[in-house]
C-alpha cells in the first residue's frame, strides 16, 4: 500500500495561522466589533436618564476608566517605546504585567461603553477583549519568544499576562526614553483622546425624545 501525503495542515499550524491573522488584523477587528455593538447601543434607549444622579455616577466611572487607560498607555510607552521587538523590557509597568499597553487600550474601550451607559456596548468590549486575549496577544508573545529567546520565556513564567502583580514592581532610578516611540504614542493619542467627547455627545443625543430607538437592548 502506498502512503499518500496529507495536504491538510495539522491543527497546530491552523491555530498558528489564525493567531497570526488575528495579530495583523487586530486594529480592524477591534474597530469592527466596537462599531457593530456601538450601532446596536446607539439606537437603543439608554439605561439611565441623562442629567440624573445615576448618569453622573456612570460618567464619573467612565472618566476614571479613561484616565487610567491613558496614563497606563503613556507610562508603558516611556519604557517600551521603540524597543518592543528587539529588547526585553521588564521594568516599570512591565514588571507587574506583560501587556500594559493592551490593558490600557481595554480601559479606553471600557470607558466608551460606560459613557454610553449601555450593557450592549459593554458586551462588545468584552468580545473585543476576548479576541485580543485569545488570538492577538498569544501570537505576539509567540513572536517575541522566538526573537528574544529563553529570557522572554522566563519572563512569561514570572509575570502575569494581564492582571497586575503589584508585589513585583521595580523600576530603574534613571529611565532612558525613546523619543520616537513616545511621539508615535502621541500621534495615536491624538485620535483616541476624542473618545470621551464623542461618546458623551452621542449618549446625550441617544437620550433625546426624538432620537430613533430601533432596538430595545439594555
Coordinates of N, CA and C in Angstrom, one line a residue:
X1 N 0.9 -1.2 0.0 CA 0.0 0.0 0.0 C 0.9 1.2 0.0
X2 N 0.6 2.2 -0.9 CA 1.4 3.4 -1.0 C 0.8 4.5 -0.1
X3 N 1.7 5.1 0.7 CA 1.3 6.1 1.6 C 1.1 7.4 0.8
X4 N 0.0 8.1 1.1 CA -0.4 9.3 0.5 C -0.1 10.5 1.4
X5 N 0.7 11.4 1.1 CA 1.0 12.6 2.0 C -0.2 13.5 2.1
X6 N -0.6 13.8 3.3 CA -1.7 14.7 3.5 C -1.4 16.1 3.2
X7 N -2.2 16.8 2.5 CA -2.0 18.2 2.2 C -2.7 19.1 3.2
X8 N -3.4 18.5 4.2 CA -4.1 19.3 5.1 C -3.2 19.7 6.3
X9 N -3.2 21.0 6.6 CA -2.3 21.5 7.7 C -2.8 20.9 9.0
X10 N -1.9 20.5 9.9 CA -2.3 20.0 11.2 C -2.9 21.1 12.0
X11 N -3.7 20.7 13.1 CA -4.5 21.7 13.8 C -3.6 22.8 14.4
X12 N -2.3 22.4 14.9 CA -1.5 23.4 15.5 C -1.1 24.4 14.5
X13 N -0.8 24.1 13.2 CA -0.5 25.0 12.2 C -1.7 26.0 11.9
X14 N -2.9 25.4 11.9 CA -4.0 26.2 11.6 C -4.2 27.2 12.7
X15 N -4.0 26.8 14.0 CA -4.2 27.7 15.1 C -3.1 28.8 15.0
X16 N -1.9 28.5 14.5 CA -0.9 29.5 14.4 C -1.2 30.5 13.4
X17 N -1.7 30.0 12.2 CA -2.1 31.0 11.2 C -3.3 31.9 11.6
X18 N -4.2 31.3 12.3 CA -5.3 32.1 12.8 C -4.9 33.2 13.8
X19 N -3.9 32.8 14.7 CA -3.4 33.8 15.6 C -2.6 34.9 14.9
X20 N -1.8 34.5 13.8 CA -1.0 35.5 13.0 C -2.0 36.4 12.3
X21 N -3.1 35.9 11.8 CA -4.1 36.8 11.1 C -4.7 37.7 12.2
X22 N -5.0 37.2 13.4 CA -5.6 38.0 14.4 C -4.6 39.1 14.8
X23 N -3.3 38.8 14.8 CA -2.4 39.9 15.2 C -2.3 41.0 14.1
X24 N -2.3 40.6 12.9 CA -2.2 41.6 11.8 C -3.5 42.4 11.7
X25 N -4.6 41.8 11.9 CA -5.9 42.4 11.7 C -6.5 42.9 13.1
X26 N -5.6 43.1 14.1 CA -6.1 43.4 15.4 C -6.8 44.8 15.4
X27 N -6.3 45.8 14.7 CA -6.9 47.1 14.7 C -8.3 47.0 14.0
X28 N -8.3 46.4 12.8 CA -9.6 46.3 12.1 C -10.6 45.5 12.8
X29 N -10.2 44.4 13.4 CA -11.1 43.5 14.1 C -11.7 44.3 15.3
X30 N -10.9 45.0 16.1 CA -11.4 45.7 17.2 C -12.3 46.8 16.8
X31 N -12.0 47.5 15.7 CA -12.9 48.6 15.2 C -14.3 48.0 14.8
X32 N -14.2 46.9 14.1 CA -15.5 46.3 13.6 C -16.4 45.8 14.7
X33 N -15.7 45.2 15.7 CA -16.5 44.7 16.9 C -17.1 45.9 17.6
X34 N -16.3 46.9 17.9 CA -16.9 48.1 18.6 C -17.9 48.8 17.9
X35 N -17.7 49.0 16.5 CA -18.7 49.7 15.7 C -20.0 48.9 15.7
X36 N -19.9 47.5 15.5 CA -21.1 46.7 15.5 C -22.0 46.8 16.7
X37 N -21.3 46.6 17.8 CA -22.1 46.7 19.1 C -22.5 48.2 19.4
X38 N -21.6 49.1 18.9 CA -21.9 50.5 19.1 C -23.2 50.9 18.4
X39 N -23.4 50.4 17.2 CA -24.6 50.8 16.5 C -25.9 50.2 17.2
X40 N -25.7 49.0 17.7 CA -26.9 48.5 18.5 C -27.2 49.3 19.7
X41 N -26.1 49.8 20.4 CA -26.3 50.6 21.6 C -26.9 52.0 21.2
X42 N -26.4 52.5 20.1 CA -26.7 53.9 19.7 C -28.2 54.0 19.4
X43 N -28.8 53.0 18.9 CA -30.2 53.0 18.5 C -31.1 52.2 19.5
X44 N -30.6 52.1 20.7 CA -31.4 51.5 21.8 C -31.6 52.6 22.9
X45 N -32.6 52.5 23.7 CA -32.8 53.5 24.8 C -31.7 53.4 25.8
X46 N -31.3 54.5 26.4 CA -30.3 54.5 27.5 C -30.8 53.8 28.7
X47 N -29.8 53.3 29.5 CA -30.2 52.6 30.8 C -30.7 53.6 31.8
X48 N -30.1 54.8 31.8 CA -30.5 55.8 32.8 C -30.7 57.1 32.0
X49 N -31.5 58.0 32.6 CA -31.8 59.3 32.0 C -30.7 60.3 32.1
X50 N -30.4 61.0 31.0 CA -29.3 62.0 31.1 C -29.7 63.1 32.1
X51 N -28.7 63.5 32.9 CA -29.0 64.6 33.8 C -29.3 64.0 35.2
X52 N -29.6 62.7 35.3 CA -29.9 62.1 36.6 C -28.6 61.9 37.4
X53 N -28.7 61.6 38.7 CA -27.5 61.3 39.5 C -26.9 60.0 39.1
X54 N -27.8 59.0 38.6 CA -27.2 57.8 38.1 C -26.3 58.0 36.9
X55 N -26.8 59.0 36.0 CA -26.0 59.3 34.8 C -24.6 59.9 35.2
X56 N -24.7 60.8 36.2 CA -23.5 61.4 36.8 C -22.5 60.4 37.3
X57 N -23.0 59.4 38.0 CA -22.2 58.3 38.5 C -21.5 57.5 37.4
X58 N -22.3 57.2 36.3 CA -21.8 56.4 35.2 C -20.7 57.3 34.5
X59 N -20.9 58.6 34.3 CA -19.9 59.4 33.7 C -18.6 59.5 34.5
X60 N -18.8 59.5 35.8 CA -17.6 59.6 36.7 C -16.8 58.3 36.6
X61 N -17.4 57.2 36.5 CA -16.7 55.9 36.3 C -16.1 55.9 35.0
X62 N -16.7 56.4 33.9 CA -16.2 56.5 32.6 C -14.9 57.3 32.6
X63 N -14.9 58.4 33.3 CA -13.7 59.3 33.3 C -12.5 58.6 34.0
X64 N -12.9 57.9 35.1 CA -11.8 57.1 35.8 C -11.2 56.1 34.9
X65 N -12.0 55.3 34.2 CA -11.5 54.3 33.3 C -10.7 54.9 32.2
X66 N -11.2 56.0 31.6 CA -10.4 56.7 30.5 C -9.1 57.2 31.0
X67 N -9.0 57.9 32.2 CA -7.8 58.4 32.7 C -6.8 57.3 33.0
X68 N -7.3 56.2 33.6 CA -6.5 55.1 33.9 C -5.9 54.5 32.7
X69 N -6.7 54.3 31.6 CA -6.2 53.8 30.4 C -5.2 54.7 29.7
X70 N -5.4 56.0 29.7 CA -4.5 56.9 29.1 C -3.2 57.0 29.8
X71 N -3.2 57.0 31.1 CA -2.0 57.1 31.9 C -1.2 55.8 31.7
X72 N -1.9 54.6 31.7 CA -1.2 53.4 31.6 C -0.5 53.2 30.2
X73 N -1.2 53.7 29.2 CA -0.6 53.7 27.8 C 0.7 54.6 27.8
X74 N 0.6 55.8 28.3 CA 1.8 56.7 28.2 C 2.9 56.2 29.1
X75 N 2.5 55.7 30.3 CA 3.6 55.2 31.2 C 4.3 54.0 30.6
X76 N 3.5 53.1 29.9 CA 4.1 51.9 29.3 C 5.0 52.3 28.1
X77 N 4.6 53.4 27.4 CA 5.4 53.8 26.2 C 6.7 54.4 26.7
X78 N 6.8 55.0 27.8 CA 8.1 55.5 28.3 C 9.1 54.4 28.4
X79 N 8.7 53.2 28.8 CA 9.6 52.0 28.9 C 9.8 51.2 27.7
X80 N 8.7 51.1 26.8 CA 8.8 50.1 25.7 C 8.9 50.8 24.4
X81 N 8.7 52.1 24.3 CA 8.7 52.8 23.0 C 9.9 52.6 22.2
X82 N 9.8 52.1 21.0 CA 11.0 51.9 20.1 C 11.8 50.7 20.5
X83 N 11.4 49.9 21.5 CA 12.3 48.7 21.9 C 11.5 47.4 21.9
X84 N 10.3 47.4 21.5 CA 9.4 46.3 21.7 C 9.9 45.0 21.1
X85 N 10.4 45.0 19.9 CA 10.7 43.7 19.2 C 12.1 43.3 19.3
X86 N 13.0 44.1 19.9 CA 14.4 43.7 20.0 C 15.0 43.8 21.4
X87 N 14.3 44.1 22.4 CA 14.8 44.2 23.7 C 13.8 43.7 24.7
X88 N 14.2 43.0 25.7 CA 13.3 42.5 26.8 C 13.1 43.7 27.8
X89 N 11.9 44.2 27.9 CA 11.6 45.2 28.9 C 10.8 44.6 30.0
X90 N 11.4 44.7 31.2 CA 10.7 44.0 32.3 C 10.7 44.9 33.6
X91 N 10.7 46.2 33.3 CA 10.7 47.2 34.4 C 9.5 48.1 34.3
X92 N 9.2 48.9 35.4 CA 8.0 49.7 35.4 C 6.7 48.9 35.3
X93 N 5.8 49.3 34.4 CA 4.6 48.6 34.3 C 4.8 47.1 33.8
X94 N 5.9 46.9 33.0 CA 6.2 45.6 32.5 C 6.8 44.7 33.6
X95 N 7.0 45.2 34.8 CA 7.4 44.3 35.9 C 6.3 43.7 36.6
X96 N 5.1 44.2 36.4 CA 3.9 43.7 37.0 C 2.9 43.1 36.1
X97 N 3.0 43.3 34.8 CA 2.1 42.9 33.7 C 2.8 42.8 32.4
X98 N 2.6 41.7 31.6 CA 3.3 41.6 30.4 C 2.7 42.5 29.3
X99 N 1.5 42.9 29.4 CA 0.8 43.7 28.3 C 0.1 44.9 28.8
X100 N 0.8 45.8 29.4 CA 0.1 47.0 30.0 C -0.4 47.9 28.9
X101 N 0.2 47.9 27.7 CA -0.4 48.8 26.6 C -1.7 48.2 26.2
X102 N -1.9 46.9 26.1 CA -3.2 46.4 25.7 C -4.2 46.6 26.9
X103 N -3.7 46.5 28.1 CA -4.6 46.7 29.2 C -5.1 48.2 29.2
X104 N -4.2 49.1 28.9 CA -4.6 50.5 28.8 C -5.7 50.7 27.7
X105 N -5.5 50.0 26.6 CA -6.5 50.1 25.5 C -7.8 49.5 25.9
X106 N -7.8 48.4 26.6 CA -9.1 47.8 27.1 C -9.8 48.8 28.0
X107 N -9.1 49.5 28.9 CA -9.7 50.5 29.7 C -10.3 51.7 28.9
X108 N -9.6 52.0 27.8 CA -10.2 53.1 27.0 C -11.5 52.6 26.4
X109 N -11.5 51.4 25.9 CA -12.8 50.8 25.3 C -13.9 50.8 26.4
X110 N -13.5 50.3 27.6 CA -14.4 50.2 28.7 C -15.0 51.6 29.0
X111 N -14.2 52.6 29.0 CA -14.7 54.0 29.2 C -15.8 54.4 28.3
X112 N -15.6 54.1 27.0 CA -16.6 54.4 26.0 C -17.9 53.8 26.3
X113 N -17.9 52.5 26.6 CA -19.1 51.8 27.0 C -19.8 52.4 28.2
X114 N -19.0 52.8 29.2 CA -19.6 53.4 30.4 C -20.2 54.7 30.0
X115 N -19.5 55.6 29.3 CA -20.1 56.9 28.8 C -21.4 56.7 28.1
X116 N -21.5 55.6 27.3 CA -22.7 55.3 26.5 C -23.8 54.8 27.4
X117 N -23.4 54.3 28.6 CA -24.4 53.8 29.6 C -25.2 52.6 28.9
X118 N -24.4 51.7 28.4 CA -25.0 50.6 27.7 C -24.4 49.2 28.0
X119 N -25.2 48.3 28.4 CA -24.7 46.9 28.7 C -24.4 46.2 27.3
X120 N -25.1 46.6 26.3 CA -24.8 46.1 25.0 C -23.4 46.4 24.5
X121 N -23.0 47.7 24.7 CA -21.6 48.0 24.3 C -20.6 47.4 25.2
X122 N -21.0 47.2 26.5 CA -20.1 46.5 27.4 C -19.8 45.1 26.9
X123 N -20.9 44.5 26.4 CA -20.7 43.1 25.8 C -19.8 43.2 24.6
X124 N -19.9 44.3 23.8 CA -19.0 44.4 22.7 C -17.5 44.6 23.1
X125 N -17.3 45.3 24.2 CA -16.0 45.5 24.8 C -15.4 44.1 25.2
X126 N -16.3 43.4 25.9 CA -15.9 42.0 26.4 C -15.5 41.1 25.2
X127 N -16.3 41.2 24.0 CA -15.9 40.4 22.9 C -14.6 40.9 22.3
X128 N -14.4 42.2 22.2 CA -13.1 42.7 21.7 C -11.9 42.2 22.6
X129 N -12.1 42.3 23.9 CA -11.0 41.9 24.8 C -10.7 40.4 24.6
X130 N -11.8 39.6 24.5 CA -11.6 38.1 24.3 C -10.8 37.9 23.0
X131 N -11.1 38.6 21.9 CA -10.4 38.5 20.6 C -8.9 38.7 20.8
X132 N -8.6 39.8 21.5 CA -7.2 40.1 21.7 C -6.6 39.1 22.6
X133 N -7.3 38.7 23.7 CA -6.7 37.9 24.7 C -6.4 36.5 24.2
X134 N -7.3 36.0 23.3 CA -7.2 34.6 22.8 C -6.5 34.4 21.5
X135 N -6.4 35.5 20.7 CA -5.8 35.3 19.4 C -4.6 36.3 19.2
X136 N -4.8 37.6 19.4 CA -3.8 38.5 19.1 C -2.6 38.5 20.0
X137 N -2.9 38.5 21.3 CA -1.8 38.6 22.3 C -0.9 37.3 22.3
X138 N -1.6 36.1 22.3 CA -0.7 34.9 22.2 C 0.2 34.8 21.0
X139 N -0.3 35.3 19.9 CA 0.6 35.3 18.7 C 1.8 36.2 18.9
X140 N 1.5 37.4 19.4 CA 2.5 38.4 19.6 C 3.6 37.9 20.6
X141 N 3.1 37.2 21.6 CA 4.1 36.7 22.6 C 4.9 35.5 22.0
X142 N 4.2 34.7 21.1 CA 5.0 33.7 20.4 C 6.1 34.3 19.6
X143 N 5.8 35.4 18.9 CA 6.9 36.0 18.1 C 8.0 36.6 19.0
X144 N 7.6 37.2 20.1 CA 8.6 37.7 21.0 C 9.4 36.6 21.6
X145 N 8.8 35.5 21.9 CA 9.6 34.3 22.4 C 10.6 33.8 21.4
X146 N 10.3 33.8 20.2 CA 11.2 33.4 19.1 C 12.4 34.4 19.0
X147 N 12.1 35.7 19.1 CA 13.1 36.7 18.8 C 14.0 37.0 20.1
X148 N 13.4 36.8 21.3 CA 14.1 37.2 22.5 C 14.6 36.0 23.3
X149 N 14.1 34.8 22.9 CA 14.6 33.5 23.4 C 14.2 33.2 24.8
X150 N 15.0 32.4 25.5 CA 14.7 31.9 26.8 C 14.4 33.0 27.9
X151 N 15.1 34.1 27.7 CA 14.9 35.2 28.7 C 13.4 35.7 28.7
X152 N 12.8 35.7 27.5 CA 11.4 36.1 27.4 C 10.5 35.0 28.0
X153 N 10.9 33.7 27.7 CA 10.1 32.6 28.2 C 10.1 32.6 29.7
X154 N 11.2 32.9 30.3 CA 11.3 33.0 31.8 C 10.5 34.2 32.3
X155 N 10.5 35.3 31.6 CA 9.7 36.5 31.9 C 8.2 36.1 31.9
X156 N 7.8 35.4 30.9 CA 6.4 35.0 30.8 C 6.0 34.1 32.0
X157 N 6.9 33.2 32.5 CA 6.6 32.4 33.6 C 6.5 33.2 34.9
X158 N 7.2 34.3 35.0 CA 7.2 35.1 36.2 C 6.2 36.2 36.3
X159 N 5.8 36.8 35.2 CA 4.9 37.9 35.2 C 3.6 37.6 34.5
X160 N 2.5 37.9 35.1 CA 1.2 37.6 34.5 C 0.9 38.3 33.2
X161 N 0.1 37.7 32.4 CA -0.2 38.3 31.1 C -1.0 39.6 31.2
X162 N -2.0 39.7 32.0 CA -2.8 40.9 32.1 C -3.0 41.4 33.5
X163 N -3.4 40.6 34.4 CA -3.7 41.0 35.8 C -2.4 41.4 36.5
X164 N -2.3 42.7 36.9 CA -1.0 43.1 37.5 C -0.7 42.4 38.8
X165 N 0.6 42.1 39.0 CA 1.1 41.5 40.3 C 1.9 42.6 40.9
X166 N 1.3 43.5 41.7 CA 2.0 44.7 42.1 C 3.2 44.4 43.0
X167 N 3.2 43.3 43.7 CA 4.3 43.0 44.6 C 5.7 42.9 43.8
X168 N 5.6 42.7 42.5 CA 6.8 42.5 41.7 C 7.3 43.8 41.1
X169 N 6.7 45.0 41.4 CA 7.1 46.2 40.8 C 8.5 46.6 41.0
X170 N 9.2 47.0 40.0 CA 10.5 47.5 40.1 C 10.8 48.5 38.9
X171 N 11.6 49.5 39.2 CA 11.9 50.5 38.1 C 13.3 51.0 38.4
X172 N 14.0 51.4 37.3 CA 15.4 52.0 37.5 C 15.3 53.4 38.0
X173 N 16.4 53.8 38.7 CA 16.4 55.2 39.2 C 16.4 56.2 38.0
X174 N 17.0 55.8 36.9 CA 17.1 56.7 35.7 C 16.5 55.9 34.5
X175 N 15.6 56.5 33.8 CA 15.0 55.9 32.7 C 15.4 56.6 31.4
X176 N 15.9 55.8 30.4 CA 16.2 56.4 29.1 C 15.0 56.2 28.2
X177 N 14.4 57.3 27.7 CA 13.2 57.3 26.9 C 13.5 57.4 25.5
X178 N 12.9 56.6 24.6 CA 13.0 56.7 23.2 C 12.0 57.7 22.7
X179 N 12.5 58.9 22.2 CA 11.6 60.0 21.9 C 10.7 59.6 20.7
X180 N 11.3 58.8 19.7 CA 10.5 58.4 18.6 C 9.3 57.6 19.0
X181 N 9.5 56.6 19.9 CA 8.4 55.8 20.4 C 7.3 56.6 21.1
X182 N 7.8 57.6 21.9 CA 6.8 58.5 22.6 C 6.0 59.3 21.6
X183 N 6.7 59.8 20.6 CA 5.9 60.6 19.6 C 4.9 59.8 18.8
X184 N 5.2 58.5 18.6 CA 4.3 57.6 17.9 C 3.0 57.5 18.8
X185 N 3.2 57.3 20.1 CA 2.1 57.2 21.0 C 1.3 58.5 21.1
X186 N 2.0 59.6 21.0 CA 1.3 60.9 21.0 C 0.4 61.0 19.7
X187 N 0.9 60.5 18.6 CA 0.1 60.6 17.4 C -1.1 59.7 17.5
X188 N -1.0 58.5 18.1 CA -2.1 57.6 18.4 C -3.1 58.3 19.3
X189 N -2.6 59.0 20.4 CA -3.4 59.7 21.4 C -4.2 60.8 20.7
X190 N -3.7 61.4 19.7 CA -4.4 62.5 19.0 C -5.8 62.0 18.4
X191 N -5.8 60.6 18.2 CA -7.1 60.0 17.8 C -8.0 59.6 18.9
X192 N -7.4 58.8 19.9 CA -8.3 58.3 20.9 C -8.7 59.3 22.0
X193 N -8.0 60.4 22.1 CA -8.3 61.4 23.1 C -9.7 62.0 22.9
X194 N -10.2 61.9 21.7 CA -11.5 62.4 21.5 C -12.6 61.5 21.8
X195 N -12.3 60.3 22.2 CA -13.3 59.2 22.5 C -14.3 59.7 23.6
X196 N -13.9 60.3 24.7 CA -14.9 60.7 25.7 C -15.9 61.8 25.2
X197 N -15.4 62.7 24.4 CA -16.2 63.8 23.8 C -17.3 63.2 22.9
X198 N -16.8 62.4 22.0 CA -17.7 61.7 21.0 C -18.7 60.9 21.7
X199 N -18.3 60.1 22.7 CA -19.2 59.2 23.4 C -20.2 59.9 24.2
X200 N -19.8 61.0 24.9 CA -20.8 61.8 25.7 C -21.8 62.5 24.8
X201 N -21.3 63.1 23.7 CA -22.3 63.7 22.7 C -23.3 62.7 22.2
X202 N -22.8 61.6 21.8 CA -23.8 60.6 21.2 C -24.7 60.0 22.3
X203 N -24.2 59.9 23.5 CA -25.0 59.5 24.6 C -26.1 60.5 24.9
X204 N -25.8 61.8 24.8 CA -26.8 62.8 25.0 C -27.8 62.8 23.9
X205 N -27.4 62.7 22.7 CA -28.4 62.6 21.6 C -29.2 61.3 21.7
X206 N -28.6 60.3 22.1 CA -29.4 59.0 22.2 C -30.5 59.1 23.2
X207 N -30.3 59.9 24.3 CA -31.4 60.1 25.3 C -32.4 61.1 24.9
X208 N -32.3 61.7 23.8 CA -33.3 62.7 23.3 C -34.6 62.1 23.0
X209 N -35.7 62.9 23.1 CA -37.0 62.3 22.8 C -37.2 62.0 21.3
X210 N -36.5 62.6 20.4 CA -36.8 62.4 19.0 C -35.7 61.5 18.4
X211 N -34.8 60.9 19.2 CA -33.8 60.0 18.7 C -34.4 58.6 18.4
X212 N -34.2 58.1 17.2 CA -34.9 56.8 16.9 C -34.3 55.6 17.7
X213 N -35.2 54.8 18.3 CA -34.8 53.6 19.1 C -35.3 52.4 18.3
X214 N -34.5 51.9 17.4 CA -34.9 50.8 16.6 C -34.8 49.5 17.3
X215 N -34.0 49.4 18.4 CA -33.8 48.2 19.1 C -34.1 48.5 20.6
X216 N -34.3 47.4 21.4 CA -34.6 47.6 22.8 C -33.6 46.8 23.6
X217 N -32.3 47.1 23.4 CA -31.3 46.4 24.1 C -30.8 47.2 25.3
X218 N -30.5 46.6 26.4 CA -30.1 47.4 27.6 C -28.7 48.1 27.4

